[in-house]
Amino acid sequence: MIKKCLFPAAGYGTRFLPATKAMPKEMLPVVNKPLIQYGVEEALEAGLSEISIVTGRGKRALEDHFDISYELEHQIKGTDKEKYLVGIRRLIDNCSFSYTRQVEMKGLGHAILSGRPLIGDEPFAVVLADDLCVNLEGDGVLTQMVKLYNQFRCSIVAIQEVPKDEVSKYGVIAGEMIRDDIYRVNSMVEKPKPEDAPSNLAIIGRYILTPDIFKLIEETEPGKGGEIQITDALMKQAQDGCVLAYKFKGQRFDCGGAEGYIDATNFCFENFYKTGKAY
């Protein structure tokens, strides 16, 4: 059973400057709830209650958010404002939170490797909080992926089709179709040029990884942009065994940029806030 979920949260959020100059991008509010809270809620829904967060300098707000604020709670006790803390208190009561720092920004692969002391020798999920994923018609994306892991017992990446001229923003896979929503990966390229991309199936910020990935990351040389890419380590894993790519059910919003963030805010306002489900 998978119990742990890792949140790489040490990045600078440069696509959202100047808002992220002094505030973690993971704390950007979508309506009245920060991005990382949506991610932790998705993890808990999937049964992942051991939350591990890789932070960096200037990210103290993440730790404070998942903690009790005695002064605030005393001030609003007995008022109608207490309802706004129901969701975050549920996470605090039902999850454990552990933190470590990524001292240098060396790519997503290095960020995941930095979380190794928190994960140990167990399979685990990875959530990139600035990818907000929702599914109004059934299980959340991580719940879908955990069910797949219980069946296949291998690493799984979430994918979606993107326009061909946008593949250079993503890791891109190609592989053998097992069923209409699952591929066995045989090729994986980080941010290829459109003419070099093996497909338009892009990896988004949801992964389930087996613990041998840590050794593979350690052996991975810096790749695209001089960073240690998780796609390079996953490609080694795919060659040695099995990595699956899953076309998830639901919607994904890229909240690392203004357009996706605004789309997510409008969506969550209509579907959660106005219906009273946003807390």
mmCIF file of C-alpha atoms in Angstrom:
data_model
loop_
_atom_site.group_PDB
_atom_site.id
_atom_site.type_symbol
_atom_site.label_atom_id
_atom_site.label_comp_id
_atom_site.label_asym_id
_atom_site.label_seq_id
_atom_site.Cartn_x
_atom_site.Cartn_y
_atom_site.Cartn_z
ATOM 1 C CA MET A 1 0.000 0.000 0.000
ATOM 2 C CA ILE A 2 1.254 3.484 -0.856
ATOM 3 C CA LYS A 3 1.125 5.819 2.127
ATOM 4 C CA LYS A 4 3.539 8.620 1.230
ATOM 5 C CA CYS A 5 3.252 11.575 -1.097
ATOM 6 C CA LEU A 6 6.177 13.860 -1.916
ATOM 7 C CA PHE A 7 5.702 17.519 -2.820
ATOM 8 C CA PRO A 8 8.762 19.131 -4.460
ATOM 9 C CA ALA A 9 8.234 22.754 -3.407
ATOM 10 C CA ALA A 10 11.635 24.419 -3.433
ATOM 11 C CA GLY A 11 11.388 26.128 -6.837
ATOM 12 C CA TYR A 12 11.409 29.870 -7.333
ATOM 13 C CA GLY A 13 8.168 30.158 -9.329
ATOM 14 C CA THR A 14 9.785 32.513 -11.820
ATOM 15 C CA ARG A 15 6.859 32.312 -14.261
ATOM 16 C CA PHE A 16 4.736 34.103 -11.674
ATOM 17 C CA LEU A 17 7.050 36.926 -10.689
ATOM 18 C CA PRO A 18 6.725 39.367 -9.002
ATOM 19 C CA ALA A 19 4.010 37.606 -6.960
ATOM 20 C CA THR A 20 6.413 34.817 -6.042
ATOM 21 C CA LYS A 21 9.316 37.076 -5.091
ATOM 22 C CA ALA A 22 8.478 36.793 -1.377
ATOM 23 C CA MET A 23 5.685 34.193 -1.368
ATOM 24 C CA PRO A 24 5.950 30.493 -2.281
ATOM 25 C CA LYS A 25 4.167 29.760 -5.560
ATOM 26 C CA GLU A 26 2.552 26.785 -3.811
ATOM 27 C CA MET A 27 0.772 29.261 -1.510
ATOM 28 C CA LEU A 28 -0.870 31.191 -4.341
ATOM 29 C CA PRO A 29 -4.607 31.096 -3.576
ATOM 30 C CA VAL A 30 -7.066 29.615 -6.042
ATOM 31 C CA VAL A 31 -10.162 31.452 -4.807
ATOM 32 C CA ASN A 32 -9.531 31.173 -1.029
ATOM 33 C CA LYS A 33 -7.340 28.058 -0.771
ATOM 34 C CA PRO A 34 -3.630 27.732 -1.613
ATOM 35 C CA LEU A 35 -2.496 25.465 -4.408
ATOM 36 C CA ILE A 36 -0.665 23.059 -2.130
ATOM 37 C CA GLN A 37 -3.785 22.472 -0.046
ATOM 38 C CA TYR A 38 -5.628 21.225 -3.144
ATOM 39 C CA GLY A 39 -2.742 18.829 -3.724
ATOM 40 C CA VAL A 40 -2.713 17.501 -0.161
ATOM 41 C CA GLU A 41 -6.484 17.016 -0.298
ATOM 42 C CA GLU A 42 -6.032 14.983 -3.477
ATOM 43 C CA ALA A 43 -3.350 12.886 -1.775
ATOM 44 C CA LEU A 44 -5.477 12.218 1.314
ATOM 45 C CA GLU A 45 -8.433 11.233 -0.876
ATOM 46 C CA ALA A 46 -6.135 8.600 -2.415
ATOM 47 C CA GLY A 47 -5.197 7.267 1.027
ATOM 48 C CA LEU A 48 -1.799 8.975 1.159
ATOM 49 C CA SER A 49 -1.648 10.504 4.620
ATOM 50 C CA GLU A 50 2.137 10.797 5.080
ATOM 51 C CA ILE A 51 2.954 14.098 3.399
ATOM 52 C CA SER A 52 6.605 14.906 2.686
ATOM 53 C CA ILE A 53 7.514 18.370 1.417
ATOM 54 C CA VAL A 54 10.844 19.410 -0.103
ATOM 55 C CA THR A 55 11.204 23.117 0.625
ATOM 56 C CA GLY A 56 13.829 25.812 0.248
ATOM 57 C CA ARG A 57 14.711 29.265 1.501
ATOM 58 C CA GLY A 58 11.702 31.541 1.884
ATOM 59 C CA LYS A 59 9.196 28.671 2.086
ATOM 60 C CA ARG A 60 8.357 28.858 5.793
ATOM 61 C CA ALA A 61 4.732 29.691 4.957
ATOM 62 C CA LEU A 62 4.205 26.092 3.810
ATOM 63 C CA GLU A 63 5.028 24.729 7.261
ATOM 64 C CA ASP A 64 2.934 27.382 8.991
ATOM 65 C CA HIS A 65 -0.078 26.629 6.789
ATOM 66 C CA PHE A 66 -0.189 22.976 7.839
ATOM 67 C CA ASP A 67 -0.054 23.849 11.518
ATOM 68 C CA ILE A 68 -2.478 25.138 14.128
ATOM 69 C CA SER A 69 -2.693 28.919 14.531
ATOM 70 C CA TYR A 70 -3.847 29.240 18.127
ATOM 71 C CA GLU A 71 -4.204 33.026 18.067
ATOM 72 C CA LEU A 72 -6.288 33.027 14.877
ATOM 73 C CA GLU A 73 -8.483 30.159 15.982
ATOM 74 C CA HIS A 74 -9.073 31.804 19.352
ATOM 75 C CA GLN A 75 -10.129 35.038 17.646
ATOM 76 C CA ILE A 76 -12.714 33.399 15.353
ATOM 77 C CA LYS A 77 -13.956 30.731 17.761
ATOM 78 C CA GLY A 78 -17.748 30.757 17.954
ATOM 79 C CA THR A 79 -18.147 32.897 14.818
ATOM 80 C CA ASP A 80 -19.315 31.920 11.344
ATOM 81 C CA LYS A 81 -15.704 32.261 10.163
ATOM 82 C CA GLU A 82 -14.788 28.950 11.798
ATOM 83 C CA LYS A 83 -16.167 27.138 8.757
ATOM 84 C CA TYR A 84 -13.293 28.480 6.656
ATOM 85 C CA LEU A 85 -10.809 26.360 8.632
ATOM 86 C CA VAL A 86 -12.736 23.071 8.444
ATOM 87 C CA GLY A 87 -10.801 21.821 5.401
ATOM 88 C CA ILE A 88 -7.306 22.659 6.630
ATOM 89 C CA ARG A 89 -8.036 21.284 10.123
ATOM 90 C CA ARG A 90 -9.153 18.021 8.513
ATOM 91 C CA LEU A 91 -5.766 17.764 6.791
ATOM 92 C CA ILE A 92 -3.856 18.621 9.971
ATOM 93 C CA ASP A 93 -5.825 16.010 11.925
ATOM 94 C CA ASN A 94 -5.533 13.235 9.337
ATOM 95 C CA CYS A 95 -2.074 13.733 7.805
ATOM 96 C CA SER A 96 1.462 13.804 9.111
ATOM 97 C CA PHE A 97 3.803 16.408 7.622
ATOM 98 C CA SER A 98 7.587 16.179 7.316
ATOM 99 C CA TYR A 99 9.974 18.611 5.646
ATOM 100 C CA THR A 100 13.461 18.738 4.217
ATOM 101 C CA ARG A 101 15.333 21.370 2.223
ATOM 102 C CA GLN A 102 16.697 21.248 -1.289
ATOM 103 C CA VAL A 103 19.769 23.415 -0.845
ATOM 104 C CA GLU A 104 20.449 23.879 -4.562
ATOM 105 C CA MET A 105 17.941 23.957 -7.403
ATOM 106 C CA LYS A 106 19.195 21.213 -9.734
ATOM 107 C CA GLY A 107 15.992 20.056 -11.381
ATOM 108 C CA LEU A 108 12.986 17.912 -10.525
ATOM 109 C CA GLY A 109 15.026 14.721 -10.363
ATOM 110 C CA HIS A 110 17.315 16.276 -7.763
ATOM 111 C CA ALA A 111 14.317 17.609 -5.808
ATOM 112 C CA ILE A 112 12.822 14.111 -5.643
ATOM 113 C CA LEU A 113 16.188 12.688 -4.591
ATOM 114 C CA SER A 114 16.331 15.312 -1.813
ATOM 115 C CA GLY A 115 13.153 13.777 -0.414
ATOM 116 C CA ARG A 116 14.716 10.316 -0.060
ATOM 117 C CA PRO A 117 15.286 10.606 3.729
ATOM 118 C CA LEU A 118 11.563 11.280 4.151
ATOM 119 C CA ILE A 119 10.409 8.465 1.868
ATOM 120 C CA GLY A 120 12.767 5.592 2.622
ATOM 121 C CA ASP A 121 12.459 2.305 0.755
ATOM 122 C CA GLU A 122 8.787 2.555 -0.201
ATOM 123 C CA PRO A 123 6.742 3.312 -3.317
ATOM 124 C CA PHE A 124 5.425 6.869 -3.211
ATOM 125 C CA ALA A 125 3.482 9.477 -5.123
ATOM 126 C CA VAL A 126 4.802 12.829 -6.330
ATOM 127 C CA VAL A 127 2.592 15.889 -6.745
ATOM 128 C CA LEU A 128 3.661 19.163 -8.358
ATOM 129 C CA ALA A 129 1.313 21.581 -6.621
ATOM 130 C CA ASP A 130 1.206 24.110 -9.454
ATOM 131 C CA ASP A 131 -0.543 21.470 -11.581
ATOM 132 C CA LEU A 132 -4.067 21.622 -10.170
ATOM 133 C CA CYS A 133 -5.996 18.482 -11.122
ATOM 134 C CA VAL A 134 -9.724 17.980 -10.565
ATOM 135 C CA ASN A 135 -12.268 15.385 -11.600
ATOM 136 C CA LEU A 136 -15.884 16.299 -10.966
ATOM 137 C CA GLU A 137 -17.219 12.958 -12.190
ATOM 138 C CA GLY A 138 -15.319 10.447 -10.076
ATOM 139 C CA ASP A 139 -12.020 9.662 -8.421
ATOM 140 C CA GLY A 140 -9.248 12.236 -8.217
ATOM 141 C CA VAL A 141 -6.174 11.741 -10.379
ATOM 142 C CA LEU A 142 -4.009 10.283 -7.591
ATOM 143 C CA THR A 143 -6.775 7.882 -6.577
ATOM 144 C CA GLN A 144 -6.958 6.678 -10.166
ATOM 145 C CA MET A 145 -3.194 6.190 -10.257
ATOM 146 C CA VAL A 146 -3.025 4.367 -6.909
ATOM 147 C CA LYS A 147 -5.612 1.888 -8.191
ATOM 148 C CA LEU A 148 -3.440 1.323 -11.265
ATOM 149 C CA TYR A 149 -0.351 0.854 -9.122
ATOM 150 C CA ASN A 150 -2.142 -1.773 -7.046
ATOM 151 C CA GLN A 151 -2.745 -3.651 -10.304
ATOM 152 C CA PHE A 152 0.614 -3.203 -12.091
ATOM 153 C CA ARG A 153 3.134 -2.501 -9.267
ATOM 154 C CA CYS A 154 5.417 -0.239 -11.295
ATOM 155 C CA SER A 155 6.141 3.449 -11.779
ATOM 156 C CA ILE A 156 3.339 5.444 -13.409
ATOM 157 C CA VAL A 157 3.312 8.936 -14.919
ATOM 158 C CA ALA A 158 0.166 10.920 -15.659
ATOM 159 C CA ILE A 159 -0.104 12.199 -19.221
ATOM 160 C CA GLN A 160 -2.393 14.305 -21.371
ATOM 161 C CA GLU A 161 -2.478 15.258 -25.014
ATOM 162 C CA VAL A 162 -1.178 18.756 -25.715
ATOM 163 C CA PRO A 163 -0.946 20.788 -28.931
ATOM 164 C CA LYS A 164 2.150 19.862 -30.906
ATOM 165 C CA ASP A 165 3.558 23.390 -30.635
ATOM 166 C CA GLU A 166 3.523 23.114 -26.808
ATOM 167 C CA VAL A 167 5.468 19.859 -26.388
ATOM 168 C CA SER A 168 8.686 21.800 -25.718
ATOM 169 C CA LYS A 169 7.270 22.695 -22.270
ATOM 170 C CA TYR A 170 6.972 19.091 -21.107
ATOM 171 C CA GLY A 171 8.485 15.669 -20.827
ATOM 172 C CA VAL A 172 6.949 13.679 -23.683
ATOM 173 C CA ILE A 173 6.421 9.923 -23.947
ATOM 174 C CA ALA A 174 5.815 7.332 -26.619
ATOM 175 C CA GLY A 175 4.984 3.707 -26.046
ATOM 176 C CA GLU A 176 2.910 0.634 -26.631
ATOM 177 C CA MET A 177 -0.792 1.087 -25.972
ATOM 178 C CA ILE A 178 -2.040 -1.466 -23.443
ATOM 179 C CA ARG A 179 -5.551 -0.073 -23.388
ATOM 180 C CA ASP A 180 -6.980 3.210 -24.606
ATOM 181 C CA ASP A 181 -5.736 5.115 -21.530
ATOM 182 C CA ILE A 182 -2.510 3.227 -20.631
ATOM 183 C CA TYR A 183 0.841 3.046 -22.460
ATOM 184 C CA ARG A 184 3.922 1.010 -21.673
ATOM 185 C CA VAL A 185 6.644 3.635 -22.074
ATOM 186 C CA ASN A 186 9.507 2.927 -24.480
ATOM 187 C CA SER A 187 10.584 6.515 -25.143
ATOM 188 C CA MET A 188 10.661 9.610 -22.961
ATOM 189 C CA VAL A 189 12.172 12.975 -23.908
ATOM 190 C CA GLU A 190 12.431 16.129 -21.806
ATOM 191 C CA LYS A 191 11.168 19.309 -23.522
ATOM 192 C CA PRO A 192 11.819 18.272 -27.122
ATOM 193 C CA LYS A 193 11.473 20.538 -30.119
ATOM 194 C CA PRO A 194 8.106 19.935 -31.812
ATOM 195 C CA GLU A 195 9.791 18.273 -34.785
ATOM 196 C CA ASP A 196 11.717 15.920 -32.473
ATOM 197 C CA ALA A 197 8.880 14.953 -30.142
ATOM 198 C CA PRO A 198 7.954 11.240 -30.188
ATOM 199 C CA SER A 199 4.272 12.135 -29.650
ATOM 200 C CA ASN A 200 2.063 14.831 -28.159
ATOM 201 C CA LEU A 201 1.530 12.883 -24.922
ATOM 202 C CA ALA A 202 2.916 15.153 -22.212
ATOM 203 C CA ILE A 203 3.792 14.235 -18.636
ATOM 204 C CA ILE A 204 2.042 16.398 -16.046
ATOM 205 C CA GLY A 205 2.723 16.815 -12.337
ATOM 206 C CA ARG A 206 1.492 13.478 -10.989
ATOM 207 C CA TYR A 207 3.745 10.436 -10.557
ATOM 208 C CA ILE A 208 3.848 7.168 -8.682
ATOM 209 C CA LEU A 209 7.426 5.955 -8.295
ATOM 210 C CA THR A 210 8.987 2.760 -7.006
ATOM 211 C CA PRO A 211 11.893 3.251 -4.575
ATOM 212 C CA ASP A 212 14.587 2.057 -6.994
ATOM 213 C CA ILE A 213 14.119 5.409 -8.732
ATOM 214 C CA PHE A 214 16.412 7.016 -6.126
ATOM 215 C CA LYS A 215 19.445 4.975 -7.204
ATOM 216 C CA LEU A 216 18.647 5.688 -10.845
ATOM 217 C CA ILE A 217 18.486 9.437 -10.138
ATOM 218 C CA GLU A 218 21.852 9.241 -8.384
ATOM 219 C CA GLU A 219 23.319 7.693 -11.538
ATOM 220 C CA THR A 220 21.683 10.241 -13.866
ATOM 221 C CA GLU A 221 23.890 12.911 -15.382
ATOM 222 C CA PRO A 222 22.569 16.466 -15.766
ATOM 223 C CA GLY A 223 20.467 16.730 -18.915
ATOM 224 C CA LYS A 224 18.272 19.405 -20.462
ATOM 225 C CA GLY A 225 19.152 22.814 -19.017
ATOM 226 C CA GLY A 226 21.987 21.326 -16.966
ATOM 227 C CA GLU A 227 19.441 19.872 -14.525
ATOM 228 C CA ILE A 228 18.916 16.318 -13.278
ATOM 229 C CA GLN A 229 15.731 15.330 -15.060
ATOM 230 C CA ILE A 230 13.308 12.797 -13.625
ATOM 231 C CA THR A 231 12.433 11.802 -17.200
ATOM 232 C CA ASP A 232 16.017 10.590 -17.766
ATOM 233 C CA ALA A 233 15.874 8.407 -14.646
ATOM 234 C CA LEU A 234 12.442 7.098 -15.607
ATOM 235 C CA MET A 235 13.737 6.211 -19.066
ATOM 236 C CA LYS A 236 16.401 4.015 -17.459
ATOM 237 C CA GLN A 237 13.684 2.399 -15.375
ATOM 238 C CA ALA A 238 11.556 1.820 -18.469
ATOM 239 C CA GLN A 239 14.472 0.092 -20.227
ATOM 240 C CA ASP A 240 15.110 -2.181 -17.257
ATOM 241 C CA GLY A 241 11.526 -2.983 -16.396
ATOM 242 C CA CYS A 242 8.231 -1.209 -16.729
ATOM 243 C CA VAL A 243 6.989 2.370 -16.597
ATOM 244 C CA LEU A 244 3.384 3.097 -17.469
ATOM 245 C CA ALA A 245 1.855 6.337 -18.735
ATOM 246 C CA TYR A 246 -1.776 6.978 -17.831
ATOM 247 C CA LYS A 247 -4.216 9.317 -19.565
ATOM 248 C CA PHE A 248 -6.106 10.398 -16.472
ATOM 249 C CA LYS A 249 -9.767 11.307 -16.209
ATOM 250 C CA GLY A 250 -10.376 14.896 -15.221
ATOM 251 C CA GLN A 251 -8.980 18.345 -15.874
ATOM 252 C CA ARG A 252 -5.553 19.804 -15.249
ATOM 253 C CA PHE A 253 -4.715 23.499 -14.881
ATOM 254 C CA ASP A 254 -1.151 24.780 -15.210
ATOM 255 C CA CYS A 255 -1.158 27.272 -12.349
ATOM 256 C CA GLY A 256 2.521 28.106 -12.780
ATOM 257 C CA GLY A 257 1.467 30.699 -15.367
ATOM 258 C CA ALA A 258 -1.157 33.428 -15.349
ATOM 259 C CA GLU A 259 -3.502 31.966 -17.979
ATOM 260 C CA GLY A 260 -3.839 28.539 -16.344
ATOM 261 C CA TYR A 261 -4.088 30.118 -12.907
ATOM 262 C CA ILE A 262 -6.980 32.337 -13.985
ATOM 263 C CA ASP A 263 -8.730 29.379 -15.648
ATOM 264 C CA ALA A 264 -8.336 27.359 -12.446
ATOM 265 C CA THR A 265 -9.666 30.209 -10.322
ATOM 266 C CA ASN A 266 -12.755 30.606 -12.505
ATOM 267 C CA PHE A 267 -13.344 26.842 -12.509
ATOM 268 C CA CYS A 268 -12.985 26.472 -8.738
ATOM 269 C CA PHE A 269 -15.135 29.535 -8.073
ATOM 270 C CA GLU A 270 -17.984 28.096 -10.129
ATOM 271 C CA ASN A 271 -17.710 24.480 -8.995
ATOM 272 C CA PHE A 272 -16.467 24.716 -5.395
ATOM 273 C CA TYR A 273 -16.769 28.170 -3.870
ATOM 274 C CA LYS A 274 -20.285 29.024 -5.041
ATOM 275 C CA THR A 275 -21.478 25.583 -3.954
ATOM 276 C CA GLY A 276 -19.866 25.885 -0.500
ATOM 277 C CA LYS A 277 -17.283 23.134 -1.156
ATOM 278 C CA ALA A 278 -14.236 25.422 -1.188
ATOM 279 C CA TYR A 279 -13.355 25.270 2.488
#
